[in-house]
Coordinates of C-alpha atoms (C1' of nucleotides) in Angstrom, one line a residue:
Chain A
M18 CA 2.9 38.2 46.5
S19 CA 3.6 42.0 45.8
D20 CA 7.2 42.0 47.1
A21 CA 7.9 39.5 44.7
T22 CA 6.5 41.1 41.5
A23 CA 8.5 43.9 43.0
L24 CA 11.1 42.1 42.7
A25 CA 10.8 40.8 39.4
R26 CA 9.8 44.5 38.2
A27 CA 13.2 44.9 37.5
P28 CA 12.8 46.7 34.3
A29 CA 11.9 50.2 36.5
E30 CA 15.6 50.4 36.2
P31 CA 16.2 50.1 32.2
R32 CA 19.3 48.8 32.0
K33 CA 22.3 50.8 32.1
R34 CA 23.6 51.8 29.1
D35 CA 27.1 49.4 28.4
A36 CA 27.7 48.1 25.5
E37 CA 30.9 45.5 26.6
A38 CA 28.5 45.2 29.3
T39 CA 25.5 43.8 27.6
R40 CA 27.7 42.0 24.6
A41 CA 28.7 40.3 27.4
A42 CA 26.0 39.2 28.9
I43 CA 24.4 37.9 26.4
L44 CA 27.3 35.8 24.9
D45 CA 26.9 34.1 28.8
A46 CA 23.7 33.7 28.8
A47 CA 24.0 32.3 24.8
K48 CA 26.6 30.0 26.9
G49 CA 24.7 29.0 29.3
H50 CA 21.3 28.0 27.1
F51 CA 23.7 26.3 24.0
A52 CA 25.4 24.5 26.4
R53 CA 22.2 23.5 28.1
L54 CA 20.0 22.8 24.7
G55 CA 21.6 23.0 21.7
Y56 CA 21.6 24.8 19.3
D57 CA 18.2 24.2 17.4
C58 CA 16.1 24.1 20.9
A59 CA 17.6 27.3 22.2
V60 CA 15.8 30.5 21.6
L61 CA 17.5 33.6 21.2
R62 CA 14.5 35.2 22.7
D63 CA 14.9 33.6 26.2
I64 CA 18.7 34.1 25.7
A65 CA 18.4 37.6 25.2
Q66 CA 15.4 37.9 28.4
D67 CA 17.9 35.8 30.6
A68 CA 20.7 38.3 30.1
G69 CA 17.6 40.9 30.4
V70 CA 18.2 42.3 27.1
D71 CA 15.7 43.0 24.6
V72 CA 16.2 40.4 21.3
A73 CA 17.4 43.0 18.8
L74 CA 20.3 43.0 20.4
V75 CA 21.8 40.1 19.8
K76 CA 21.4 41.0 15.7
R77 CA 23.5 44.6 16.9
Y78 CA 26.2 42.6 18.6
F79 CA 26.8 39.8 17.0
G80 CA 25.0 39.6 13.3
G81 CA 22.0 36.5 14.4
K82 CA 21.7 33.4 15.7
E83 CA 24.6 31.7 14.0
A84 CA 26.8 34.0 14.5
L85 CA 26.4 33.8 18.2
F86 CA 26.8 30.3 18.8
V87 CA 30.2 30.4 16.8
E88 CA 30.8 32.4 19.5
A89 CA 30.2 31.1 22.5
L90 CA 31.5 28.0 21.0
K91 CA 34.6 29.8 20.5
A92 CA 34.4 31.8 24.3
S93 CA 33.5 28.6 25.7
F94 CA 36.8 26.7 24.5
V95 CA 39.3 29.4 25.4
A96 CA 41.1 26.6 26.1
D97 CA 43.6 27.0 29.4
G98 CA 42.7 24.0 31.8
M99 CA 43.9 21.2 30.7
R100 CA 47.5 22.8 30.9
A101 CA 46.8 22.3 34.5
W102 CA 46.0 19.4 35.2
D103 CA 47.9 17.3 37.2
R104 CA 49.3 13.9 35.5
A105 CA 49.4 12.0 39.2
T106 CA 46.2 12.2 39.9
F107 CA 44.0 13.5 36.5
A108 CA 42.9 9.4 35.9
Q109 CA 41.4 9.1 39.4
E110 CA 40.2 13.2 39.4
I111 CA 38.1 12.6 36.2
A112 CA 36.7 8.9 36.9
I113 CA 35.5 10.5 40.2
T114 CA 34.0 13.6 39.1
L115 CA 32.2 11.1 35.9
A116 CA 30.4 9.5 38.3
D117 CA 29.5 12.1 40.2
S118 CA 26.0 13.5 39.2
P119 CA 26.6 16.2 35.9
H120 CA 25.5 19.0 38.5
V121 CA 28.6 18.9 40.7
D122 CA 30.9 20.3 38.6
E123 CA 28.8 23.0 36.4
E124 CA 31.2 25.1 35.0
R125 CA 33.3 22.2 33.2
T126 CA 30.4 20.3 32.6
H127 CA 28.8 23.5 30.7
R128 CA 31.9 23.7 28.5
F129 CA 31.9 20.1 27.7
Q130 CA 28.4 19.3 27.2
F131 CA 28.5 22.6 24.4
L132 CA 30.3 20.8 22.9
L133 CA 29.0 17.6 22.9
R134 CA 25.8 18.9 21.7
A135 CA 27.0 21.0 18.6
A136 CA 28.6 18.0 17.2
T137 CA 25.5 15.8 17.8
S138 CA 23.3 18.1 15.8
P139 CA 23.7 18.7 12.6
T140 CA 23.1 22.6 12.0
T141 CA 26.0 22.4 13.5
A142 CA 28.3 20.0 13.4
P143 CA 30.1 21.5 10.5
L144 CA 31.2 24.4 12.6
L145 CA 33.4 22.3 14.6
N146 CA 35.9 20.3 12.5
V147 CA 38.3 23.2 12.6
L148 CA 37.6 24.0 16.3
I149 CA 37.4 20.7 17.7
Q150 CA 41.2 20.3 15.8
D151 CA 42.5 23.5 17.3
R152 CA 41.4 23.6 21.1
F153 CA 40.1 20.3 22.1
L154 CA 42.1 17.7 20.4
E155 CA 45.2 19.4 20.0
P156 CA 45.5 20.7 23.4
I157 CA 44.7 16.5 24.4
R158 CA 47.8 15.8 22.1
V159 CA 50.2 18.5 23.2
W160 CA 48.8 17.3 26.9
L161 CA 49.5 13.6 26.6
G162 CA 52.4 14.1 24.7
G163 CA 55.1 10.9 23.4
A164 CA 54.7 8.3 20.8
D165 CA 51.4 8.0 18.5
A166 CA 50.0 10.9 20.4
D167 CA 47.8 11.7 17.7
A168 CA 45.8 8.5 18.2
R169 CA 46.0 8.6 21.7
A170 CA 44.4 11.9 22.1
R171 CA 41.8 10.2 19.5
V172 CA 40.7 8.4 21.5
F173 CA 41.2 9.8 24.9
A174 CA 38.7 12.5 23.7
A175 CA 36.1 9.8 22.5
S176 CA 36.2 8.6 26.0
Y177 CA 36.2 12.0 28.0
I178 CA 32.9 12.2 25.2
G179 CA 31.4 8.7 26.0
F180 CA 31.4 8.8 29.7
L181 CA 30.5 12.5 29.4
V182 CA 27.0 11.9 27.6
E183 CA 27.2 8.3 30.4
R184 CA 26.7 10.6 32.7
L185 CA 23.8 12.9 31.3
V186 CA 21.6 10.4 30.7
R187 CA 21.6 9.0 34.1
G188 CA 21.6 12.2 35.5
E189 CA 22.3 11.1 39.0
A190 CA 25.4 10.1 41.1
L191 CA 26.8 6.6 41.4
E192 CA 26.4 5.0 45.3
G193 CA 28.1 2.0 46.8
R194 CA 30.3 -1.1 45.1
E195 CA 29.1 0.1 41.6
R196 CA 30.7 3.8 41.9
R197 CA 33.8 2.3 43.2
V198 CA 34.4 0.2 40.4
F199 CA 33.4 2.5 37.9
I200 CA 35.2 5.0 38.9
D201 CA 38.6 2.4 39.0
R202 CA 37.2 1.1 35.7
V203 CA 37.6 4.6 34.2
S204 CA 40.5 5.5 36.3
A205 CA 42.3 2.9 34.7
I206 CA 41.2 3.8 31.0
F207 CA 43.0 7.3 31.1
A208 CA 45.7 6.3 32.8
G209 CA 46.0 3.7 30.2
L210 CA 45.8 6.5 27.8
M211 CA 48.7 8.2 29.0
T212 CA 50.9 6.0 28.7
V213 CA 52.8 5.4 26.3
S214 CA 52.7 2.2 25.2
D215 CA 51.2 -0.6 26.6
G216 CA 50.7 -2.1 23.4
P217 CA 53.1 -3.5 20.1
P218 CA 56.1 -1.7 19.6
Chain B
M22 CA 11.6 20.7 -18.5
S23 CA 9.0 19.4 -19.8
D24 CA 10.6 16.2 -20.0
A25 CA 11.9 16.5 -16.2
T26 CA 7.9 17.6 -14.8
A27 CA 7.5 14.2 -17.0
L28 CA 10.0 12.8 -14.5
A29 CA 9.0 14.0 -11.5
R30 CA 5.6 12.9 -12.3
A31 CA 5.3 9.3 -10.1
P32 CA 1.7 10.5 -8.9
A33 CA 0.9 9.9 -11.7
E34 CA 0.7 6.2 -10.4
P35 CA -1.3 7.1 -7.1
R36 CA -0.3 4.7 -4.4
K37 CA -2.3 1.1 -3.6
R38 CA -3.9 1.5 -0.9
D39 CA -2.2 -0.9 1.7
A40 CA -2.9 0.5 5.6
E41 CA 0.2 -2.0 6.8
A42 CA 2.8 -0.7 4.0
T43 CA 2.4 2.6 4.2
R44 CA 2.2 2.3 7.7
A45 CA 5.9 0.0 7.7
A46 CA 7.3 2.5 4.6
I47 CA 6.6 6.2 6.6
L48 CA 8.0 4.6 10.2
D49 CA 10.8 3.3 7.8
A50 CA 11.8 6.2 6.5
A51 CA 11.5 8.0 9.7
K52 CA 14.2 5.9 11.1
G53 CA 16.4 7.0 8.5
H54 CA 15.4 10.5 9.9
F55 CA 15.7 10.9 12.7
A56 CA 18.7 9.3 13.1
R57 CA 20.5 11.4 10.5
L58 CA 18.8 14.6 11.6
G59 CA 17.6 13.7 15.1
Y60 CA 14.2 15.3 16.3
D61 CA 14.5 18.4 16.6
C62 CA 14.9 18.7 12.9
A63 CA 14.2 16.0 11.6
V64 CA 10.7 17.3 9.7
L65 CA 7.6 14.8 8.5
R66 CA 7.0 16.7 5.2
D67 CA 10.3 15.1 4.2
I68 CA 9.8 11.8 5.9
A69 CA 6.6 11.2 4.4
Q70 CA 7.7 12.4 1.1
D71 CA 10.8 9.9 1.8
A72 CA 7.8 7.1 1.8
G73 CA 6.2 8.3 -0.8
V74 CA 2.9 9.6 1.3
D75 CA 0.7 12.9 2.9
V76 CA 1.9 13.9 5.8
A77 CA -1.4 13.8 7.2
L78 CA -1.3 10.2 7.2
V79 CA 1.6 10.3 9.6
K80 CA -1.2 11.3 11.9
R81 CA -3.5 8.8 10.8
Y82 CA -1.3 5.9 12.2
F83 CA 0.9 7.5 14.3
G84 CA -1.1 10.5 16.3
G85 CA 1.8 12.7 15.7
K86 CA 5.7 13.4 15.5
E87 CA 6.5 12.6 18.9
A88 CA 4.6 9.3 19.1
L89 CA 5.9 8.5 15.9
F90 CA 9.4 9.2 17.4
V91 CA 9.0 6.9 19.7
E92 CA 7.8 3.9 17.8
A93 CA 10.3 4.5 15.3
L94 CA 12.9 5.1 18.3
K95 CA 11.9 1.2 19.5
A96 CA 12.1 -0.2 16.1
S97 CA 15.2 1.1 15.8
F98 CA 15.8 -1.6 18.8
V99 CA 15.0 -4.8 18.5
A100 CA 18.1 -6.1 20.6
D101 CA 19.7 -8.3 18.8
G102 CA 23.1 -8.6 17.2
M103 CA 24.7 -8.9 20.5
R104 CA 23.7 -12.3 22.0
A105 CA 25.4 -13.3 18.5
W106 CA 28.7 -11.2 18.7
D107 CA 31.6 -13.5 19.7
R108 CA 33.2 -12.6 22.8
A109 CA 36.5 -13.8 21.3
T110 CA 37.5 -11.3 18.0
F111 CA 34.6 -8.8 19.6
A112 CA 36.8 -6.4 21.0
Q113 CA 39.4 -6.2 18.0
E114 CA 35.7 -6.1 15.4
I115 CA 34.4 -3.5 16.8
A116 CA 37.8 -1.3 17.1
I117 CA 38.1 -1.6 13.7
T118 CA 34.4 -0.4 12.4
L119 CA 35.3 2.4 14.9
A120 CA 38.5 3.1 12.8
D121 CA 36.7 2.9 9.6
S122 CA 34.6 6.0 7.9
P123 CA 30.8 6.0 9.6
H124 CA 29.6 5.1 5.8
V125 CA 30.9 1.3 5.9
D126 CA 28.9 -0.1 9.0
E127 CA 25.2 1.9 8.2
E128 CA 22.9 -0.4 9.6
R129 CA 24.1 -0.3 12.9
T130 CA 25.5 3.3 12.9
H131 CA 22.3 4.4 12.0
R132 CA 20.5 2.8 14.5
F133 CA 22.6 4.0 17.6
Q134 CA 23.5 7.6 16.1
F135 CA 19.6 7.3 16.4
L136 CA 20.1 6.3 20.1
L137 CA 23.1 9.5 20.3
R138 CA 20.9 12.4 18.8
A139 CA 18.1 10.7 20.7
A140 CA 19.9 10.8 24.1
T141 CA 21.5 14.4 23.9
S142 CA 18.3 16.2 22.4
P143 CA 16.7 18.2 25.1
T144 CA 13.0 17.1 23.7
T145 CA 13.6 13.5 23.6
A146 CA 16.1 12.8 26.1
P147 CA 13.3 12.1 29.2
L148 CA 11.8 10.0 26.8
L149 CA 14.6 7.5 26.7
N150 CA 16.0 6.9 30.5
V151 CA 13.8 3.7 30.4
L152 CA 13.9 2.6 26.8
I153 CA 18.0 2.8 27.0
Q154 CA 18.7 0.9 30.4
D155 CA 16.0 -1.7 29.1
R156 CA 17.6 -2.2 25.1
F157 CA 20.8 -1.1 25.7
L158 CA 22.6 -1.2 29.0
E159 CA 20.6 -4.4 29.8
P160 CA 22.0 -6.3 27.5
I161 CA 25.5 -5.2 27.5
R162 CA 25.1 -6.1 30.6
V163 CA 24.2 -9.2 30.0
W164 CA 26.3 -10.2 27.1
L165 CA 29.3 -9.1 29.9
G166 CA 28.1 -11.0 32.9
G167 CA 30.8 -11.6 36.2
A168 CA 30.7 -10.0 38.8
D169 CA 29.7 -5.9 38.6
A170 CA 28.3 -6.2 35.6
D171 CA 26.4 -3.2 35.7
A172 CA 29.5 -0.8 36.3
R173 CA 30.8 -2.7 33.5
A174 CA 28.5 -2.2 31.3
R175 CA 28.3 0.7 31.6
V176 CA 32.3 1.9 31.5
F177 CA 31.2 -0.2 28.1
A178 CA 28.4 1.3 26.8
A179 CA 30.0 4.8 27.6
S180 CA 32.9 4.6 26.0
Y181 CA 31.0 2.8 22.4
I182 CA 29.0 6.5 22.2
G183 CA 32.0 7.8 22.6
F184 CA 33.5 6.2 19.8
L185 CA 30.6 6.6 17.9
V186 CA 30.7 10.3 18.5
E187 CA 34.5 10.3 18.4
R188 CA 33.8 8.5 14.3
L189 CA 31.0 10.7 13.2
V190 CA 32.7 13.9 13.6
R191 CA 35.9 13.0 12.3
G192 CA 33.9 11.9 9.7
E193 CA 36.3 10.2 7.6
A194 CA 38.7 6.5 8.0
L195 CA 41.5 6.3 9.8
E196 CA 44.8 5.5 8.0
G197 CA 49.0 4.0 8.6
R198 CA 49.8 3.6 11.7
E199 CA 47.7 6.1 13.6
R200 CA 44.8 4.2 12.7
R201 CA 46.6 0.5 13.7
V202 CA 47.7 2.5 17.3
F203 CA 43.8 3.6 17.5
I204 CA 42.8 0.0 16.8
D205 CA 45.1 -1.3 19.9
R206 CA 43.8 0.8 22.5
V207 CA 40.0 0.5 21.6
S208 CA 40.5 -3.1 21.4
A209 CA 42.2 -2.9 24.3
I210 CA 39.6 -0.9 26.6
F211 CA 36.6 -2.5 25.4
A212 CA 39.0 -6.1 26.0
G213 CA 39.7 -4.9 29.6
L214 CA 36.4 -4.3 30.5
M215 CA 34.8 -8.4 29.0
T216 CA 37.6 -9.6 32.2
V217 CA 35.8 -9.6 35.0
S218 CA 38.3 -8.4 37.2
D219 CA 41.5 -6.0 36.7
G220 CA 41.5 -3.4 39.5
P221 CA 41.5 -4.6 43.5
P222 CA 39.3 -7.5 44.4
Chain C
dA13 C1' -25.6 -2.6 -8.8
dA14 C1' -25.8 0.3 -4.8
dC15 C1' -23.0 1.6 -0.7
dC16 C1' -19.7 1.3 3.6
dT17 C1' -15.8 2.1 5.2
dA18 C1' -11.1 2.6 5.2
dA19 C1' -7.0 4.9 2.7
dG20 C1' -5.5 8.8 0.2
dT21 C1' -5.4 13.7 -0.8
dC22 C1' -5.5 18.5 0.0
dA23 C1' -6.2 22.7 1.8
dA24 C1' -5.4 25.6 5.4
dT25 C1' -4.7 27.5 10.4
dG26 C1' -2.2 28.4 13.8
dC27 C1' 2.4 29.1 16.3
dG28 C1' 7.3 29.3 17.5
dT29 C1' 11.1 31.7 15.8
dG30 C1' 14.6 34.1 13.6
dT31 C1' 14.9 38.7 11.5
dT32 C1' 13.9 43.4 11.0
dG33 C1' 13.5 48.4 10.3
dA34 C1' 11.5 52.5 12.2
dC35 C1' 11.7 54.5 16.9
dA36 C1' 12.6 56.4 21.7
dT37 C1' 16.2 58.1 25.0
dA38 C1' 20.7 58.1 27.5
dA39 C1' 24.9 59.7 26.7
dT40 C1' 29.1 62.1 24.9
dC41 C1' 30.6 66.4 23.2
dA42 C1' 31.1 71.3 20.6
Chain D
dT11 C1' 22.8 74.3 26.0
dG12 C1' 21.7 72.0 21.7
dA13 C1' 23.8 68.4 19.0
dT14 C1' 25.0 63.5 17.5
dT15 C1' 25.9 59.3 18.3
dA16 C1' 25.4 54.7 20.1
dT17 C1' 22.0 52.4 22.8
dG18 C1' 18.5 50.3 23.1
dT19 C1' 13.2 49.7 22.3
dC20 C1' 8.9 48.2 20.1
dA21 C1' 6.0 46.0 16.8
dA22 C1' 5.6 43.8 12.5
dC23 C1' 7.3 40.5 9.0
dA24 C1' 8.3 36.1 7.3
dC25 C1' 8.9 31.5 7.4
dG26 C1' 9.0 26.9 8.3
dC27 C1' 6.4 23.2 10.6
dA28 C1' 2.6 21.0 13.0
dT29 C1' -1.3 19.4 13.3
dT30 C1' -6.3 19.7 11.2
dG31 C1' -10.8 19.0 9.0
dA32 C1' -13.1 18.5 5.7
dC33 C1' -12.9 16.3 0.5
dT34 C1' -11.9 12.2 -2.5
dT35 C1' -11.4 7.3 -4.0
dA36 C1' -11.1 2.6 -3.6
dG37 C1' -11.9 -2.0 -3.0
dG38 C1' -14.4 -5.1 -0.3
dT39 C1' -19.9 -6.3 1.3
dT40 C1' -25.0 -6.8 0.3

DNA sequence: AACCTAAGTCAATGCGTGTTGACATAATCA
DNA sequence: TGATTATGTCAACACGCATTGACTTAGGTT
């Protein structure tokens, strides 16, 4: 046990002084906590501890909880990724991802859980309108392209969010035939949204 | 100011003593608050005040906040409604509802917002697994029927939730061509899920 | 009428949490 | 080296909130 305590005794090495690094550490920890817990349940002390930092530094570097949240939210949406998606395989790939457990794609999962939590908390929802428009809906709209891209982007985004929630509450991966059917149906939906027109002209 | 205080002086009429009625009043107020605010942001004092009741009565009748929440959640899902949906018109109707503002369908909106909030709060999510299965997924599964009803029910439920979130953050009704396209696409998705097979056999 | 029990009220306690300012110390520069 | 500043630490404070128990009173019972 003495080894364990020795390992846990990180404070023996009292943190190099490096403003940028600590700021980044806080931001990074914050992203995870906010994504997992949502604004209201996330606790500054825990975030700080996770970053190996004193709580007071949150104030120094960000001003407060809300400001930290906004910063973390923006940092979580550097709005890349989507451009790189391959149109030929996207629908299938995303459906597979959504059929699996939330734990396999931690990175992307976190980013969108963050968005979801932010959107569904009454405290933070007001902060989101612009950001959602700019960094979520708009990239999708551009990526989809074609006629009525805005409406299709809405449906696309909504579906995505929905499947994310479903996977969240499901918690575990789907298996066997259910999994195959799920993937087929979901990828059919996304594929349908990528085609410019399957409704009346 | 004396007028205002006079107006505010509702306590002049000190609440008839009726256990069932007050219990119901609390539960009713709780449903609204939890749906609108989620578990964490909802405040017992406000719920009590809304019901015209002292906070302590929440303890007397329900035991505590969490118990009240569970009760309210169950009460919000009497699992009716869905059976009554008309298969011929459902997809179109639901799409229209989802295109409009959240305020037009307060009743149903509230019930599902409740579910959503509950599912996305880490505090309450654990309480939901069974309930979601029993009162949400299962009715959909039965209503859909046919082969692979379970997988289709998942996709169905997920889509529904997603569109609900989308409408929530959108806040206002869609208009014009965007609205038409949105409705077409959404109803196409639901209609597709109602058909037994459009994938490989 | 006296009494008893269920229903409702009130004030206080304790905890979690964001925020704040005073203090300590490493890093940098004159 | 000594002084100055940026960086990090610590200990409270203030606030909101759920919870709790002691007290009050209406409504029925004997």
